[in-house]
Short mmCIF file of C-alpha atoms in Angstrom, two decimals:
data_model
loop_
_atom_site.label_atom_id
_atom_site.label_comp_id
_atom_site.label_asym_id
_atom_site.label_seq_id
_atom_site.Cartn_x
_atom_site.Cartn_y
_atom_site.Cartn_z
CA MET A 6 -6.38 -4.71 23.47
CA GLN A 7 -5.82 -5.66 19.90
CA ARG A 8 -2.88 -4.70 18.20
CA PRO A 9 -3.64 -2.49 14.94
CA LEU A 10 -3.35 -4.30 11.36
CA VAL A 11 -1.87 -2.32 8.93
CA PHE A 12 -1.29 -3.66 5.21
CA VAL A 13 0.81 -2.03 2.82
CA ASP A 14 1.37 -2.05 -1.09
CA ASP A 15 2.77 0.21 -3.62
CA SER A 16 1.76 1.75 -7.11
CA GLY A 17 4.38 2.70 -9.78
CA ASP A 18 7.81 1.68 -9.62
CA PRO A 19 10.93 3.04 -7.35
CA GLY A 20 13.11 3.49 -10.29
CA PHE A 21 14.09 6.57 -12.00
CA LYS A 22 15.19 5.37 -15.62
CA PRO A 23 13.27 7.08 -18.55
CA HIS A 24 10.87 4.21 -18.89
CA SER A 25 10.07 4.49 -14.82
CA SER A 26 6.66 5.65 -13.62
CA SER A 27 6.25 9.48 -12.94
CA HIS A 28 4.79 8.78 -9.66
CA PHE A 29 5.66 6.24 -6.86
CA VAL A 30 2.97 5.63 -4.12
CA ILE A 31 3.01 3.89 -0.83
CA ALA A 32 -0.45 2.97 0.82
CA CYS A 33 -1.84 1.39 3.76
CA ALA A 34 -5.02 0.34 5.00
CA VAL A 35 -5.30 0.43 8.86
CA PHE A 36 -7.61 -1.81 10.86
CA MET A 37 -7.94 -1.40 14.55
CA GLU A 38 -10.05 -4.41 15.16
CA ASP A 39 -9.61 -7.87 13.75
CA PRO A 40 -13.25 -8.79 13.20
CA VAL A 41 -13.36 -5.63 10.36
CA ALA A 42 -10.63 -6.58 9.01
CA GLU A 43 -11.92 -10.32 8.38
CA GLN A 44 -15.08 -8.90 7.33
CA VAL A 45 -13.72 -6.88 4.58
CA ALA A 46 -11.58 -9.88 3.32
CA LYS A 47 -14.67 -11.80 3.40
CA GLU A 48 -16.34 -9.08 1.17
CA LEU A 49 -13.21 -9.32 -1.27
CA LYS A 50 -13.65 -12.89 -1.39
CA SER A 51 -17.48 -12.77 -2.40
CA LEU A 52 -16.82 -10.01 -4.97
CA ARG A 53 -14.08 -12.57 -6.31
CA LYS A 54 -16.41 -15.29 -6.83
CA LEU A 55 -19.27 -13.02 -8.25
CA GLN A 56 -16.66 -12.22 -10.95
CA GLY A 57 -16.45 -15.94 -11.55
CA TRP A 58 -12.35 -15.91 -10.49
CA GLY A 59 -10.61 -18.83 -9.19
CA GLU A 60 -9.44 -18.40 -5.60
CA LYS A 61 -5.83 -17.57 -6.62
CA SER A 62 -7.20 -14.49 -8.93
CA GLU A 63 -6.09 -11.26 -7.59
CA PHE A 64 -7.24 -7.76 -7.36
CA LYS A 65 -5.01 -5.59 -8.76
CA PHE A 66 -5.53 -1.87 -9.91
CA THR A 67 -3.58 -1.95 -13.06
CA LYS A 68 -5.07 -5.51 -14.25
CA THR A 69 -8.80 -5.44 -12.65
CA ARG A 70 -11.55 -4.14 -14.76
CA LYS A 71 -12.54 -0.46 -13.68
CA PRO A 72 -16.14 -1.24 -12.97
CA VAL A 73 -14.98 -3.67 -10.47
CA VAL A 74 -12.54 -1.80 -8.83
CA LYS A 75 -15.26 0.68 -8.14
CA LYS A 76 -17.62 -1.86 -7.09
CA LEU A 77 -14.94 -3.03 -4.77
CA LEU A 78 -14.09 0.25 -3.35
CA ARG A 79 -17.77 1.18 -2.62
CA THR A 80 -17.96 -2.19 -0.69
CA VAL A 81 -15.26 -1.97 1.63
CA THR A 82 -15.99 1.88 2.44
CA LYS A 83 -18.57 0.82 4.67
CA TYR A 84 -16.47 -0.64 7.11
CA ASP A 85 -14.28 1.14 9.80
CA PHE A 86 -10.90 1.42 8.61
CA LYS A 87 -8.37 4.35 7.40
CA VAL A 88 -6.22 4.72 4.70
CA SER A 89 -2.65 6.83 4.80
CA ALA A 90 -0.45 7.11 1.84
CA ILE A 91 2.75 8.87 0.88
CA TYR A 92 3.81 9.69 -2.79
CA ILE A 93 6.79 11.07 -4.57
CA ASP A 94 6.73 12.78 -7.84
CA LYS A 95 9.80 11.60 -9.66
CA THR A 96 9.35 13.95 -12.59
CA GLU A 97 10.81 16.91 -10.16
CA PHE A 98 13.88 14.58 -9.28
CA SER A 99 14.82 12.43 -12.46
CA THR A 100 17.42 14.77 -13.54
CA ILE A 101 19.50 14.90 -10.26
CA VAL A 102 19.02 11.26 -9.16
CA PRO A 103 20.58 9.36 -12.12
CA ILE A 104 21.54 6.24 -10.05
CA ILE A 105 19.74 5.09 -7.00
CA ASP A 106 19.38 1.63 -4.94
CA GLN A 107 15.89 0.83 -5.83
CA SER A 108 15.55 -1.70 -2.92
CA LYS A 109 16.86 0.83 -0.30
CA PHE A 110 14.71 3.38 -1.87
CA TYR A 111 11.59 1.44 -1.49
CA ASN A 112 12.37 0.23 2.00
CA TRP A 113 13.04 3.76 3.09
CA THR A 114 9.47 4.85 1.47
CA ILE A 115 7.87 2.20 3.41
CA LYS A 116 9.57 3.43 6.72
CA GLU A 117 8.61 6.97 5.99
CA LEU A 118 4.90 5.71 5.58
CA LEU A 119 5.03 3.68 8.87
CA ASP A 120 6.86 6.73 10.83
CA SER A 121 3.78 8.73 9.72
CA LEU A 122 1.16 6.45 11.37
CA PRO A 123 0.17 7.34 14.94
CA LEU A 124 0.61 3.94 16.04
CA LYS A 125 2.93 2.78 18.81
CA ASP A 126 2.45 -1.03 18.49
CA ALA A 127 1.08 -2.72 15.33
CA ARG A 128 1.01 -5.71 12.89
CA ILE A 129 2.55 -4.56 9.62
CA ARG A 130 1.86 -6.89 6.76
CA ILE A 131 3.77 -5.81 3.35
CA ASP A 132 3.50 -7.21 -0.07
CA GLY A 133 6.46 -9.22 -0.73
CA ARG A 134 7.56 -12.01 -2.90
CA SER A 135 11.34 -11.39 -2.92
CA ASN A 136 13.96 -13.97 -1.55
CA LYS A 137 14.02 -14.71 2.33
CA LYS A 138 17.12 -12.82 2.69
CA TYR A 139 15.91 -9.57 1.35
CA MET A 140 12.87 -9.90 3.39
CA ARG A 141 14.70 -10.55 6.36
CA GLU A 142 17.00 -7.52 5.91
CA ALA A 143 14.18 -5.19 4.99
CA SER A 144 12.10 -5.99 8.17
CA SER A 145 14.89 -5.57 10.39
CA TYR A 146 15.60 -2.23 8.60
CA LEU A 147 12.30 -1.17 9.32
CA ARG A 148 12.13 -2.41 13.05
CA LYS A 149 15.37 -0.81 13.75
CA GLU A 150 14.73 2.49 12.17
CA LEU A 151 11.29 3.18 13.66
CA ASN A 152 12.29 2.16 16.96
CA LYS A 153 15.15 4.47 16.94
CA LYS A 154 13.12 7.51 15.87
CA SER A 155 9.86 7.04 17.59
CA HIS A 156 10.06 3.83 19.85
CA LYS A 157 7.61 2.17 17.83
CA VAL A 158 6.99 -1.55 18.56
CA LEU A 159 6.01 -3.09 15.17
CA ASN A 160 5.66 -6.68 13.75
CA VAL A 161 6.69 -6.63 10.41
CA ARG A 162 6.02 -9.31 8.12
CA PHE A 163 6.34 -9.51 4.10
CA GLU A 164 3.50 -11.52 2.75
CA ASP A 165 2.46 -12.77 -0.70
CA SER A 166 -0.35 -10.58 -1.97
CA ASN A 167 -1.76 -13.82 -3.63
CA ARG A 168 -2.67 -15.00 -0.14
CA ASN A 169 -3.71 -11.93 1.33
CA ASP A 170 -6.97 -10.28 0.32
CA LEU A 171 -6.10 -7.08 2.63
CA ILE A 172 -2.77 -6.44 0.79
CA GLN A 173 -4.90 -6.89 -2.53
CA LEU A 174 -7.11 -3.99 -1.10
CA ALA A 175 -3.97 -2.05 -0.18
CA ASP A 176 -3.10 -2.40 -3.98
CA ILE A 177 -6.41 -1.10 -5.20
CA ILE A 178 -5.99 1.92 -2.84
CA ALA A 179 -2.50 2.76 -3.69
CA GLY A 180 -3.47 2.47 -7.55
CA SER A 181 -6.59 4.71 -6.98
CA ILE A 182 -4.35 7.24 -5.37
CA ASN A 183 -1.48 7.29 -8.21
CA ARG A 184 -4.46 7.40 -10.77
CA SER A 185 -5.63 10.64 -8.75
CA LEU A 186 -1.83 12.39 -9.62
CA GLN A 187 -2.09 11.34 -13.45
CA LYS A 188 -4.06 14.71 -14.48
CA ASP A 189 -3.90 13.34 -18.06
CA LYS A 190 -6.00 10.27 -17.39
CA THR A 191 -9.81 11.13 -17.90
CA ASP A 192 -10.58 8.86 -14.69
CA SER A 193 -8.12 10.41 -12.51
CA LYS A 194 -10.58 11.63 -9.67
CA GLU A 195 -13.09 8.85 -9.86
CA TYR A 196 -11.44 6.16 -7.78
CA LEU A 197 -9.76 8.21 -5.07
CA ALA A 198 -13.25 9.97 -4.79
CA ILE A 199 -14.99 6.75 -3.56
CA ILE A 200 -12.61 6.17 -0.67
CA LYS A 201 -12.06 9.59 0.41
CA PRO A 202 -14.06 9.20 3.58
CA LYS A 203 -11.64 6.81 4.63
CA VAL A 204 -8.41 8.85 4.00
CA GLU A 205 -6.64 10.32 6.83
CA ASN A 206 -3.70 11.74 4.73
CA ILE A 207 -1.74 11.74 1.62
CA THR A 208 1.54 13.26 1.99
CA LYS A 209 3.81 14.13 -0.85
CA LEU A 210 7.38 13.14 0.14
CA GLN A 211 10.31 15.73 -0.65
CA LEU A 212 13.56 14.13 -1.46
CA LYS A 213 16.50 15.61 0.54
#
């Protein structure tokens, strides 16, 4: 039996400074079968070629034209995968969290998302371009914490999104969810509405 594949990315930032984003979202796309994941990756490659982009061009919610984002979302929804996400509304905590270690907060947020997945054994691929020391320590932290609490066996690896189309998909999903939380945006509901059939849960995290 194949181990599930989970692709993780974020939207917003984990900071609590005046210029930081109002929300921080961590989202994932979960594939139970490798062939489905491979086919979705092919769809993204085809869409990239259709746009006349080079192979190294990335799909990013904040930088990709929104008609292309919508086309991407409509294309992938015909495939069998699920979406889970957690988010934090930082406007509720900015006055009581003046100082925070962003790396630790980021890792903790990913841990909370992975812990919420009903998977005991999975391959986790997370967007990451940091130094090897950080990625090694973060992977160790995630495996230790998740195994301690729920006995999950996870293969955690950080990968450059530039080389992984499905992490780029996770970016688009995270961005779509983040946009849905920005009520002042005229298109706030449009992107999440497209992928709603794939969404298993979007949970608001409470800081303790």
